[in-house]
Coordinates of N, CA and C and ligand atoms in Angstrom, one line a residue:
M1 N 72.7 -36.4 0.1 CA 73.4 -37.6 0.5 C 74.6 -37.2 1.3
N2 N 74.8 -37.8 2.5 CA 76.0 -37.6 3.3 C 76.9 -38.8 3.0
I3 N 78.0 -38.6 2.4 CA 78.9 -39.6 1.9 C 79.4 -40.5 3.1
A4 N 79.8 -39.8 4.2 CA 80.3 -40.5 5.3 C 79.3 -41.5 5.9
E5 N 78.0 -41.1 6.0 CA 76.9 -42.0 6.4 C 76.7 -43.2 5.5
V6 N 76.7 -42.9 4.2 CA 76.4 -43.9 3.2 C 77.5 -45.0 3.4
L7 N 78.8 -44.6 3.4 CA 79.9 -45.5 3.5 C 79.8 -46.3 4.8
K8 N 79.5 -45.6 5.9 CA 79.5 -46.3 7.2 C 78.4 -47.4 7.2
N9 N 77.2 -47.0 6.7 CA 76.1 -48.0 6.6 C 76.5 -49.2 5.8
K10 N 77.2 -49.0 4.7 CA 77.6 -50.1 3.9 C 78.5 -51.1 4.7
I11 N 79.5 -50.5 5.3 CA 80.5 -51.2 6.0 C 79.9 -52.0 7.2
E12 N 79.0 -51.3 7.9 CA 78.3 -51.9 9.1 C 77.5 -53.1 8.6
S13 N 77.0 -53.1 7.4 CA 76.2 -54.3 6.9 C 77.1 -55.2 6.1
N14 N 78.4 -55.1 6.3 CA 79.4 -56.0 5.6 C 79.3 -56.0 4.1
Q15 N 78.8 -54.8 3.5 CA 78.8 -54.7 2.1 C 80.0 -53.9 1.7
T16 N 80.9 -54.4 1.0 CA 82.1 -53.6 0.7 C 82.1 -53.1 -0.8
V17 N 81.3 -53.7 -1.6 CA 81.3 -53.2 -3.0 C 80.1 -52.4 -3.3
L18 N 80.3 -51.1 -3.7 CA 79.2 -50.3 -4.2 C 78.9 -50.6 -5.6
T19 N 77.6 -50.7 -5.9 CA 77.2 -51.0 -7.3 C 77.6 -49.8 -8.2
E20 N 77.6 -50.1 -9.5 CA 77.9 -49.0 -10.5 C 77.0 -47.8 -10.2
F21 N 75.7 -48.1 -10.0 CA 74.7 -47.0 -9.8 C 75.1 -46.2 -8.5
E22 N 75.4 -46.9 -7.4 CA 75.8 -46.2 -6.2 C 77.1 -45.5 -6.3
S23 N 78.1 -46.1 -7.0 CA 79.4 -45.5 -7.2 C 79.2 -44.2 -8.0
K24 N 78.4 -44.2 -9.0 CA 78.3 -43.0 -9.9 C 77.4 -41.9 -9.2
E25 N 76.5 -42.3 -8.3 CA 75.8 -41.3 -7.5 C 76.7 -40.6 -6.6
L26 N 77.7 -41.4 -6.0 CA 78.7 -40.8 -5.1 C 79.6 -39.8 -5.9
L27 N 79.9 -40.2 -7.1 CA 80.8 -39.3 -7.9 C 80.0 -38.0 -8.3
R28 N 78.7 -38.2 -8.6 CA 77.9 -37.0 -8.9 C 77.9 -36.0 -7.7
E29 N 77.8 -36.6 -6.5 CA 77.8 -35.8 -5.3 C 79.0 -35.0 -5.1
I30 N 80.2 -35.5 -5.5 CA 81.4 -34.8 -5.3 C 81.8 -34.0 -6.6
G31 N 80.9 -33.9 -7.5 CA 81.0 -33.0 -8.6 C 81.6 -33.6 -9.9
I32 N 81.7 -34.9 -10.0 CA 82.2 -35.5 -11.2 C 81.0 -35.9 -12.1
P33 N 81.0 -35.4 -13.3 CA 79.8 -35.7 -14.2 C 79.6 -37.1 -14.5
V34 N 78.4 -37.6 -14.4 CA 78.0 -39.0 -14.7 C 76.7 -38.9 -15.5
P35 N 76.3 -39.9 -16.3 CA 75.0 -39.8 -17.1 C 73.8 -39.8 -16.1
V36 N 72.8 -39.2 -16.6 CA 71.5 -39.4 -15.8 C 71.2 -40.8 -15.8
Q37 N 70.8 -41.4 -14.7 CA 70.6 -42.8 -14.5 C 69.4 -43.1 -13.6
K38 N 68.8 -44.2 -13.9 CA 67.6 -44.6 -13.1 C 67.6 -46.1 -13.0
L39 N 67.3 -46.6 -11.8 CA 67.2 -48.1 -11.6 C 65.7 -48.5 -11.8
T40 N 65.5 -49.6 -12.5 CA 64.1 -50.1 -12.8 C 64.1 -51.6 -12.5
I41 N 62.8 -52.1 -12.3 CA 62.7 -53.6 -12.0 C 61.7 -54.2 -12.9
S42 N 61.1 -53.5 -13.9 CA 60.2 -54.2 -14.8 C 60.3 -53.6 -16.2
K43 N 59.8 -54.2 -17.2 CA 59.9 -53.7 -18.5 C 59.2 -52.4 -18.7
K44 N 58.0 -52.3 -18.1 CA 57.2 -51.1 -18.1 C 58.0 -49.9 -17.6
E45 N 58.6 -50.1 -16.4 CA 59.3 -49.1 -15.8 C 60.5 -48.7 -16.6
T46 N 61.2 -49.7 -17.2 CA 62.4 -49.4 -18.0 C 62.0 -48.6 -19.3
V47 N 60.9 -48.9 -19.9 CA 60.5 -48.2 -21.1 C 60.2 -46.7 -20.7
S48 N 59.4 -46.6 -19.6 CA 59.1 -45.2 -19.3 C 60.3 -44.4 -18.8
A49 N 61.2 -45.0 -18.1 CA 62.4 -44.3 -17.7 C 63.2 -43.9 -18.9
A50 N 63.3 -44.7 -20.0 CA 64.0 -44.4 -21.2 C 63.4 -43.2 -21.9
E51 N 62.0 -43.2 -21.9 CA 61.3 -42.1 -22.6 C 61.5 -40.8 -21.8
E52 N 61.5 -40.9 -20.5 CA 61.7 -39.8 -19.6 C 63.1 -39.2 -19.8
I53 N 64.1 -40.1 -19.9 CA 65.5 -39.6 -20.0 C 65.8 -39.1 -21.4
G54 N 65.2 -39.7 -22.4 CA 65.4 -39.3 -23.8 C 66.4 -40.2 -24.5
F55 N 66.2 -40.5 -25.7 CA 67.0 -41.4 -26.5 C 68.2 -40.6 -27.1
P56 N 69.4 -41.2 -27.4 CA 69.7 -42.6 -27.2 C 70.0 -43.0 -25.8
I57 N 69.7 -44.3 -25.5 CA 69.7 -44.8 -24.1 C 70.6 -46.0 -24.1
V58 N 71.2 -46.2 -22.9 CA 72.0 -47.4 -22.6 C 71.2 -48.2 -21.5
L59 N 71.1 -49.5 -21.7 CA 70.6 -50.4 -20.6 C 71.7 -51.3 -20.1
K60 N 71.8 -51.4 -18.8 CA 72.8 -52.3 -18.2 C 72.1 -53.2 -17.2
L61 N 72.5 -54.5 -17.2 CA 71.9 -55.4 -16.2 C 72.8 -55.2 -14.9
M62 N 72.1 -55.0 -13.8 CA 72.7 -54.9 -12.5 C 72.4 -56.1 -11.7
A63 N 73.4 -56.9 -11.4 CA 73.2 -58.1 -10.5 C 74.5 -58.3 -9.8
E64 N 74.4 -58.7 -8.6 CA 75.7 -58.7 -7.8 C 76.7 -59.7 -8.4
D65 N 76.2 -60.7 -9.1 CA 77.2 -61.7 -9.6 C 77.6 -61.4 -11.1
V66 N 77.1 -60.3 -11.6 CA 77.6 -59.9 -13.0 C 78.5 -58.7 -12.8
V67 N 79.8 -59.0 -12.9 CA 80.8 -57.9 -12.6 C 81.4 -57.3 -13.9
H68 N 81.9 -58.1 -14.8 CA 82.4 -57.6 -16.1 C 81.2 -57.6 -17.1
K69 N 80.5 -56.5 -17.0 CA 79.2 -56.5 -17.7 C 79.3 -56.8 -19.2
S70 N 80.2 -56.1 -19.9 CA 80.2 -56.3 -21.4 C 80.6 -57.7 -21.8
D71 N 81.4 -58.4 -21.0 CA 81.8 -59.8 -21.3 C 80.6 -60.7 -21.3
T72 N 79.5 -60.4 -20.6 CA 78.4 -61.3 -20.5 C 77.2 -60.7 -21.3
G73 N 77.4 -59.6 -22.0 CA 76.3 -59.1 -22.8 C 75.4 -58.2 -22.0
A74 N 75.9 -57.7 -20.8 CA 75.0 -57.0 -19.9 C 74.9 -55.5 -20.2
V75 N 75.6 -55.0 -21.3 CA 75.5 -53.6 -21.7 C 74.9 -53.5 -23.1
K76 N 73.8 -52.8 -23.1 CA 73.1 -52.6 -24.4 C 73.2 -51.1 -24.8
L77 N 74.1 -50.8 -25.8 CA 74.3 -49.4 -26.1 C 73.5 -48.8 -27.2
N78 N 73.3 -47.5 -27.2 CA 72.8 -46.8 -28.4 C 71.4 -47.2 -28.8
L79 N 70.5 -47.4 -27.8 CA 69.1 -47.8 -28.1 C 68.4 -46.5 -28.5
Q80 N 67.7 -46.6 -29.6 CA 67.1 -45.4 -30.2 C 65.6 -45.2 -30.1
S81 N 64.9 -46.3 -29.6 CA 63.5 -46.2 -29.6 C 62.9 -47.1 -28.5
K82 N 61.6 -47.0 -28.3 CA 60.9 -47.8 -27.3 C 61.1 -49.3 -27.7
E83 N 61.0 -49.6 -29.0 CA 61.1 -51.0 -29.5 C 62.5 -51.5 -29.2
D84 N 63.6 -50.7 -29.4 CA 64.9 -51.2 -29.1 C 65.0 -51.5 -27.6
V85 N 64.4 -50.7 -26.8 CA 64.5 -50.9 -25.3 C 63.8 -52.2 -25.0
D86 N 62.6 -52.4 -25.6 CA 61.8 -53.6 -25.3 C 62.6 -54.8 -25.6
K87 N 63.3 -54.8 -26.8 CA 64.1 -56.0 -27.2 C 65.3 -56.2 -26.3
A88 N 66.0 -55.1 -26.0 CA 67.2 -55.2 -25.2 C 66.9 -55.7 -23.8
Y89 N 65.7 -55.2 -23.3 CA 65.3 -55.7 -21.9 C 65.1 -57.2 -21.9
D90 N 64.5 -57.7 -22.9 CA 64.3 -59.2 -23.0 C 65.6 -59.9 -23.0
E91 N 66.6 -59.4 -23.8 CA 67.9 -60.0 -23.9 C 68.6 -60.0 -22.6
L92 N 68.5 -58.9 -21.9 CA 69.2 -58.8 -20.6 C 68.6 -59.8 -19.6
M93 N 67.3 -60.0 -19.7 CA 66.7 -60.9 -18.7 C 67.1 -62.4 -19.0
Q94 N 67.6 -62.6 -20.2 CA 68.1 -64.0 -20.5 C 69.5 -64.3 -19.8
I95 N 70.2 -63.3 -19.4 CA 71.5 -63.5 -18.9 C 71.4 -64.2 -17.5
P96 N 72.1 -65.3 -17.4 CA 72.0 -66.1 -16.1 C 72.6 -65.3 -14.9
S97 N 71.9 -65.3 -13.8 CA 72.3 -64.7 -12.6 C 71.5 -65.3 -11.5
Q98 N 72.2 -65.6 -10.3 CA 71.6 -66.1 -9.2 C 71.0 -65.1 -8.3
R99 N 71.3 -63.8 -8.6 CA 70.9 -62.7 -7.7 C 69.8 -61.9 -8.3
E100 N 69.3 -60.9 -7.5 CA 68.3 -60.0 -7.9 C 68.7 -59.2 -9.1
K101 N 67.9 -59.1 -10.1 CA 68.2 -58.4 -11.3 C 67.5 -57.0 -11.3
K102 N 68.3 -56.0 -11.5 CA 67.7 -54.7 -11.8 C 68.3 -54.2 -13.1
I103 N 67.7 -53.1 -13.6 CA 68.2 -52.5 -14.9 C 68.6 -51.1 -14.6
S104 N 69.8 -50.7 -15.1 CA 70.2 -49.3 -15.0 C 69.9 -48.7 -16.4
V105 N 69.0 -47.7 -16.4 CA 68.7 -47.0 -17.6 C 69.5 -45.7 -17.6
Q106 N 70.3 -45.5 -18.5 CA 71.2 -44.3 -18.5 C 71.2 -43.6 -19.9
K107 N 71.5 -42.3 -19.8 CA 71.7 -41.6 -21.0 C 72.9 -42.1 -21.7
M108 N 72.9 -42.2 -23.1 CA 74.0 -42.6 -23.9 C 74.9 -41.3 -24.0
A109 N 76.1 -41.4 -23.6 CA 77.0 -40.3 -23.7 C 77.6 -40.2 -25.1
D110 N 77.9 -38.9 -25.6 CA 78.4 -38.7 -26.9 C 79.8 -39.4 -27.0
E111 N 80.2 -39.7 -28.3 CA 81.5 -40.3 -28.6 C 82.6 -39.3 -28.1
P112 N 83.5 -39.9 -27.3 CA 84.6 -39.0 -26.8 C 85.8 -38.9 -27.7
I113 N 86.8 -38.0 -27.4 CA 88.0 -38.0 -28.1 C 88.7 -39.4 -27.8
T114 N 88.7 -39.8 -26.6 CA 89.2 -41.1 -26.2 C 88.6 -41.4 -24.8
E115 N 88.7 -42.7 -24.4 CA 88.3 -43.1 -23.1 C 89.5 -43.1 -22.1
L116 N 89.3 -42.7 -20.9 CA 90.3 -42.6 -19.9 C 90.0 -43.6 -18.8
I117 N 91.0 -44.0 -18.1 CA 90.8 -44.8 -16.8 C 91.4 -44.0 -15.7
I118 N 90.6 -43.8 -14.7 CA 91.1 -43.1 -13.5 C 90.8 -44.0 -12.3
G119 N 91.8 -44.3 -11.5 CA 91.6 -45.2 -10.4 C 92.3 -44.9 -9.1
M120 N 92.0 -45.7 -8.1 CA 92.7 -45.6 -6.8 C 92.8 -47.0 -6.2
T121 N 94.0 -47.3 -5.8 CA 94.2 -48.6 -5.0 C 94.9 -48.2 -3.7
T122 N 94.8 -49.1 -2.8 CA 95.4 -48.8 -1.5 C 96.7 -49.6 -1.4
D123 N 97.8 -48.9 -1.3 CA 99.1 -49.6 -1.1 C 99.3 -49.8 0.4
P124 N 99.7 -51.1 0.8 CA 99.8 -51.4 2.2 C 100.8 -50.5 2.9
Q125 N 101.8 -50.0 2.2 CA 102.8 -49.2 2.8 C 102.5 -47.7 2.7
F126 N 102.1 -47.3 1.5 CA 102.0 -45.8 1.3 C 100.6 -45.3 1.3
G127 N 99.6 -46.2 1.4 CA 98.2 -45.7 1.5 C 97.6 -45.5 0.1
P128 N 96.7 -44.6 -0.1 CA 96.0 -44.4 -1.4 C 96.9 -44.0 -2.5
A129 N 96.9 -44.8 -3.6 CA 97.6 -44.4 -4.8 C 96.7 -44.1 -5.9
L130 N 96.8 -43.0 -6.6 CA 96.0 -42.6 -7.7 C 96.6 -43.1 -9.0
M131 N 95.7 -43.5 -10.0 CA 96.2 -44.0 -11.2 C 95.5 -43.3 -12.4
F132 N 96.2 -43.1 -13.5 CA 95.7 -42.4 -14.6 C 96.2 -43.1 -15.9
G133 N 95.3 -43.3 -16.9 CA 95.7 -43.9 -18.2 C 94.7 -43.7 -19.2
I134 N 95.1 -43.9 -20.5 CA 94.1 -43.9 -21.6 C 93.6 -45.3 -21.8
G135 N 92.2 -45.4 -21.9 CA 91.6 -46.7 -21.9 C 92.0 -47.5 -23.2
G136 N 91.5 -48.8 -23.2 CA 91.8 -49.6 -24.3 C 93.2 -50.3 -24.2
I137 N 93.8 -50.6 -25.4 CA 95.0 -51.3 -25.4 C 96.2 -50.6 -24.7
L138 N 96.1 -49.3 -24.6 CA 97.2 -48.6 -24.0 C 97.3 -49.0 -22.5
V139 N 96.2 -49.2 -21.9 CA 96.3 -49.6 -20.5 C 96.4 -51.1 -20.4
E140 N 95.5 -51.8 -21.2 CA 95.5 -53.3 -21.1 C 96.7 -54.0 -21.5
L141 N 97.3 -53.6 -22.6 CA 98.5 -54.3 -23.1 C 99.8 -53.6 -22.8
L142 N 99.8 -52.3 -22.9 CA 101.1 -51.6 -22.8 C 101.3 -51.0 -21.4
E143 N 100.3 -51.1 -20.5 CA 100.4 -50.6 -19.1 C 100.9 -49.2 -19.1
D144 N 100.4 -48.4 -20.0 CA 100.9 -47.0 -20.1 C 100.0 -46.2 -19.1
V145 N 100.4 -46.3 -17.8 CA 99.7 -45.6 -16.7 C 100.7 -44.8 -15.8
S146 N 100.1 -43.8 -15.1 CA 100.9 -43.1 -14.1 C 100.3 -43.2 -12.8
F147 N 101.1 -43.2 -11.7 CA 100.7 -43.3 -10.3 C 101.2 -42.2 -9.5
R148 N 100.5 -41.8 -8.5 CA 100.9 -40.9 -7.4 C 100.3 -41.2 -6.1
I149 N 101.0 -41.1 -5.0 CA 100.4 -41.3 -3.7 C 99.6 -40.0 -3.4
A150 N 98.3 -40.3 -2.9 CA 97.5 -39.1 -2.4 C 97.9 -38.7 -1.0
P151 N 97.8 -37.4 -0.7 CA 97.2 -36.3 -1.5 C 98.1 -35.8 -2.6
I152 N 97.5 -35.4 -3.7 CA 98.3 -34.8 -4.8 C 98.0 -33.3 -5.0
T153 N 99.0 -32.6 -5.6 CA 98.8 -31.2 -5.9 C 98.4 -31.1 -7.3
E154 N 98.0 -29.9 -7.7 CA 97.6 -29.6 -9.1 C 98.8 -30.0 -10.0
Y155 N 100.0 -29.6 -9.5 CA 101.3 -29.9 -10.3 C 101.4 -31.4 -10.5
D156 N 101.2 -32.2 -9.5 CA 101.3 -33.7 -9.6 C 100.3 -34.2 -10.6
A157 N 99.0 -33.7 -10.6 CA 98.0 -34.1 -11.5 C 98.4 -33.8 -12.9
K158 N 99.0 -32.7 -13.1 CA 99.4 -32.3 -14.5 C 100.5 -33.3 -15.0
E159 N 101.5 -33.6 -14.1 CA 102.5 -34.5 -14.4 C 102.0 -35.9 -14.7
M160 N 101.0 -36.3 -13.9 CA 100.4 -37.7 -14.2 C 99.9 -37.8 -15.6
I161 N 99.3 -36.7 -16.1 CA 98.6 -36.7 -17.4 C 99.7 -36.6 -18.5
H162 N 100.7 -35.7 -18.2 CA 101.7 -35.5 -19.3 C 102.7 -36.6 -19.4
E163 N 102.9 -37.4 -18.4 CA 104.0 -38.4 -18.4 C 103.6 -39.7 -19.1
I164 N 102.3 -39.9 -19.4 CA 102.0 -41.2 -20.1 C 102.4 -41.1 -21.6
K165 N 102.8 -42.2 -22.1 CA 103.3 -42.2 -23.5 C 102.2 -41.8 -24.5
G166 N 100.9 -42.1 -24.1 CA 99.8 -41.8 -25.0 C 99.4 -40.3 -24.9
F167 N 100.1 -39.5 -24.2 CA 99.7 -38.1 -24.1 C 99.3 -37.4 -25.4
P168 N 100.1 -37.6 -26.5 CA 99.7 -36.9 -27.8 C 98.2 -37.1 -28.2
I169 N 97.6 -38.3 -27.8 CA 96.2 -38.5 -28.1 C 95.3 -37.5 -27.4
L170 N 95.8 -36.9 -26.3 CA 95.0 -35.9 -25.6 C 95.4 -34.5 -26.1
D171 N 96.4 -34.4 -26.9 CA 97.0 -33.1 -27.2 C 96.8 -32.8 -28.7
G172 N 95.7 -33.3 -29.3 CA 95.4 -32.9 -30.6 C 96.2 -33.7 -31.7
Y173 N 96.5 -34.9 -31.4 CA 97.2 -35.8 -32.4 C 96.5 -35.9 -33.7
R174 N 97.2 -35.7 -34.8 CA 96.6 -35.8 -36.2 C 95.3 -35.0 -36.4
G175 N 95.4 -33.7 -35.9 CA 94.2 -32.8 -36.2 C 93.0 -33.1 -35.4
K176 N 93.0 -34.1 -34.4 CA 91.9 -34.3 -33.6 C 91.8 -33.1 -32.5
P177 N 90.7 -32.9 -32.0 CA 90.6 -31.8 -31.0 C 91.4 -32.1 -29.7
K178 N 91.9 -31.1 -29.0 CA 92.6 -31.3 -27.8 C 91.7 -31.6 -26.7
A179 N 92.0 -32.5 -25.8 CA 91.2 -32.9 -24.7 C 91.2 -31.8 -23.6
D180 N 90.2 -31.8 -22.8 CA 90.0 -30.8 -21.7 C 90.9 -31.3 -20.5
I181 N 92.2 -30.9 -20.6 CA 93.1 -31.4 -19.5 C 92.7 -30.9 -18.2
K182 N 92.2 -29.6 -18.1 CA 91.8 -29.0 -16.9 C 90.8 -29.9 -16.2
A183 N 89.8 -30.4 -17.0 CA 88.8 -31.3 -16.4 C 89.4 -32.5 -15.8
I184 N 90.4 -33.1 -16.5 CA 91.0 -34.3 -15.9 C 91.7 -34.0 -14.6
I185 N 92.4 -32.9 -14.6 CA 93.1 -32.4 -13.4 C 92.1 -32.3 -12.2
N186 N 91.0 -31.7 -12.5 CA 90.0 -31.5 -11.5 C 89.5 -32.9 -10.9
V187 N 89.3 -33.9 -11.8 CA 88.8 -35.2 -11.3 C 89.9 -35.8 -10.5
L188 N 91.2 -35.7 -10.9 CA 92.3 -36.3 -10.1 C 92.3 -35.7 -8.7
L189 N 92.2 -34.4 -8.7 CA 92.2 -33.6 -7.4 C 91.0 -34.0 -6.5
T190 N 89.9 -34.1 -7.1 CA 88.6 -34.4 -6.4 C 88.7 -35.8 -5.8
I191 N 89.2 -36.8 -6.6 CA 89.4 -38.1 -6.0 C 90.4 -38.2 -4.9
S192 N 91.5 -37.5 -5.1 CA 92.6 -37.4 -4.1 C 92.0 -36.9 -2.8
D193 N 91.2 -35.8 -2.9 CA 90.6 -35.3 -1.7 C 89.6 -36.2 -1.1
L194 N 88.8 -36.9 -1.9 CA 87.8 -37.9 -1.4 C 88.5 -39.0 -0.6
V195 N 89.6 -39.6 -1.2 CA 90.2 -40.8 -0.6 C 91.0 -40.4 0.7
V196 N 91.5 -39.2 0.7 CA 92.2 -38.7 1.9 C 91.2 -38.5 3.0
K197 N 90.1 -38.0 2.7 CA 89.0 -37.7 3.7 C 88.3 -39.0 4.2
H198 N 88.3 -40.0 3.3 CA 87.5 -41.2 3.6 C 88.4 -42.4 3.5
E199 N 89.1 -42.7 4.5 CA 90.1 -43.8 4.6 C 89.4 -45.1 4.4
E200 N 88.1 -45.2 4.6 CA 87.4 -46.4 4.5 C 87.2 -46.9 3.0
I201 N 87.6 -46.0 2.1 CA 87.6 -46.4 0.6 C 88.9 -47.2 0.3
N202 N 88.7 -48.4 -0.2 CA 89.9 -49.2 -0.5 C 90.3 -49.1 -1.9
E203 N 89.3 -49.0 -2.8 CA 89.6 -49.0 -4.3 C 88.6 -48.2 -5.0
M204 N 89.0 -47.6 -6.1 CA 88.1 -46.9 -7.0 C 88.5 -47.2 -8.4
D205 N 87.5 -47.4 -9.3 CA 87.8 -47.6 -10.7 C 86.8 -46.9 -11.5
L206 N 87.2 -45.8 -12.2 CA 86.4 -45.0 -13.1 C 86.8 -45.5 -14.5
N207 N 86.0 -46.4 -15.1 CA 86.5 -47.0 -16.3 C 85.3 -47.4 -17.2
P208 N 85.0 -46.6 -18.2 CA 85.8 -45.5 -18.6 C 85.3 -44.1 -18.2
V209 N 86.1 -43.1 -18.4 CA 85.7 -41.7 -18.3 C 85.8 -41.2 -19.8
F210 N 84.8 -40.7 -20.3 CA 84.8 -40.1 -21.7 C 85.3 -38.7 -21.6
I211 N 86.4 -38.4 -22.4 CA 86.9 -37.1 -22.4 C 86.6 -36.3 -23.7
Y212 N 86.2 -35.1 -23.6 CA 85.9 -34.2 -24.7 C 86.8 -33.0 -24.8
E213 N 86.5 -32.2 -25.8 CA 87.2 -30.9 -26.0 C 86.8 -30.0 -24.8
K214 N 85.6 -30.2 -24.4 CA 85.1 -29.4 -23.3 C 84.4 -30.4 -22.3
G215 N 85.0 -30.7 -21.2 CA 84.4 -31.5 -20.2 C 84.6 -33.0 -20.3
L216 N 84.0 -33.8 -19.4 CA 84.2 -35.2 -19.4 C 83.0 -35.8 -18.7
I217 N 82.8 -37.1 -18.8 CA 81.7 -37.8 -18.1 C 82.2 -39.2 -17.8
C218 N 81.9 -39.7 -16.6 CA 82.3 -41.0 -16.2 C 81.1 -41.9 -16.4
V219 N 81.2 -42.9 -17.3 CA 80.1 -43.8 -17.6 C 80.0 -45.1 -16.9
D220 N 81.1 -45.5 -16.2 CA 81.1 -46.7 -15.4 C 82.1 -46.5 -14.2
A221 N 81.7 -46.9 -13.1 CA 82.5 -46.8 -11.9 C 82.3 -47.9 -10.9
R222 N 83.3 -48.2 -10.1 CA 83.2 -49.2 -9.1 C 84.0 -48.7 -7.9
I223 N 83.4 -48.7 -6.7 CA 84.1 -48.3 -5.5 C 84.0 -49.5 -4.5
I224 N 85.2 -49.8 -4.0 CA 85.2 -50.9 -3.0 C 85.7 -50.4 -1.7
L225 N 85.0 -50.8 -0.6 CA 85.4 -50.3 0.7 C 86.2 -51.3 1.5
K226 N 86.9 -50.8 2.5 CA 87.7 -51.8 3.4 C 86.7 -52.6 4.2
K227 N 87.1 -53.8 4.5 CA 86.2 -54.6 5.4 C 86.2 -54.1 6.8
K228 N 85.2 -54.4 7.5 CA 85.0 -53.9 8.9 C 86.2 -54.3 9.8
E229 N 86.6 -55.6 9.7 CA 87.7 -56.1 10.6 C 89.0 -55.3 10.3
S230 N 89.3 -55.1 9.0 CA 90.6 -54.5 8.7 C 90.6 -53.0 9.1
R231 N 89.5 -52.5 9.6 CA 89.5 -51.1 9.9 C 89.5 -50.9 11.5
E232 N 89.4 -52.0 12.2 CA 89.3 -51.9 13.7 C 90.7 -52.0 14.3
Ligands
ADP1 P1 81.9 -53.2 -18.0 O1 81.4 -53.7 -16.7 O2 82.1 -54.2 -19.0 O3 83.2 -52.4 -17.7 P2 80.7 -50.6 -18.8 O4 79.6 -50.1 -18.0 O5 82.1 -50.0 -18.7 O6 80.8 -52.2 -18.6 O7 80.3 -50.5 -20.4 C1 81.1 -51.0 -21.4 C2 81.4 -50.0 -22.4 O8 80.2 -49.4 -22.9 C3 82.1 -48.8 -21.8 O9 83.5 -49.0 -21.8 C4 81.7 -47.6 -22.8 O10 82.6 -47.6 -23.9 C5 80.3 -48.0 -23.1 N1 79.3 -47.3 -22.3 C6 78.9 -47.7 -21.1 N2 78.0 -46.8 -20.6 C7 77.8 -45.9 -21.5 C8 77.0 -44.7 -21.6 N3 76.2 -44.3 -20.6 N4 77.2 -43.9 -22.7 C9 78.0 -44.3 -23.7 N5 78.8 -45.4 -23.7 C10 78.7 -46.2 -22.6
MG2 MG1 83.7 -50.4 -17.5

């Protein structure tokens, strides 16, 4: 996949939002781990994709008008068997949507030390700003996040991680394992590099990224491009 081509085609056809599936394939391309995922359009296909990928499985409803998936019941986690998949598929098909429905079949990732949020927004004055935080109430209620304007150095990435108040959660708080800080630094640097090379990207939201003692995996992502007019 040539990322520049993919982004250009999207913008030319006035599509500015990459789906979760497309966003994660792009992340995979630049070396950020994402779960094995497959798009399906029938129950039969969904069941065979699940068996091929291996249980436990996650099913998500993909439709252009379903944005906050878990709020509408569009995420079915921890499916353990063909029967679970069968039932979850029927439930997903009940969710109201005016658009074409597809199913994303993905490998269920292991329980992390914690969930992270890594993002990018475009500041009208300074350009691409990278964001880092620990998912859940730390970000939602306490706004415990750090920002840096891209491009960032390895030193900046380290600072972004260390300066949030929730840092002890990553540093082996109460006997929990220490998170793989090096892996987080790598993701921040990779995203910095991507957005500097591709000015057509307006926004990125990796939410959540599961962090482990060794490695990490991004289980949900959204990439938004600049509109054609705003780039001319
Ligand atoms: P939303 O659109 O609501 O943000 P997500 O795709 O982020 O939907 O899924 C909701 C939650 O389900 C995530 O925050 C994560 O905790 C869990 N989740 C999603 N995908 C996976 C996966 N592949 N493996 C394990 N957990 C997942
Ligand atoms: Mg999410």
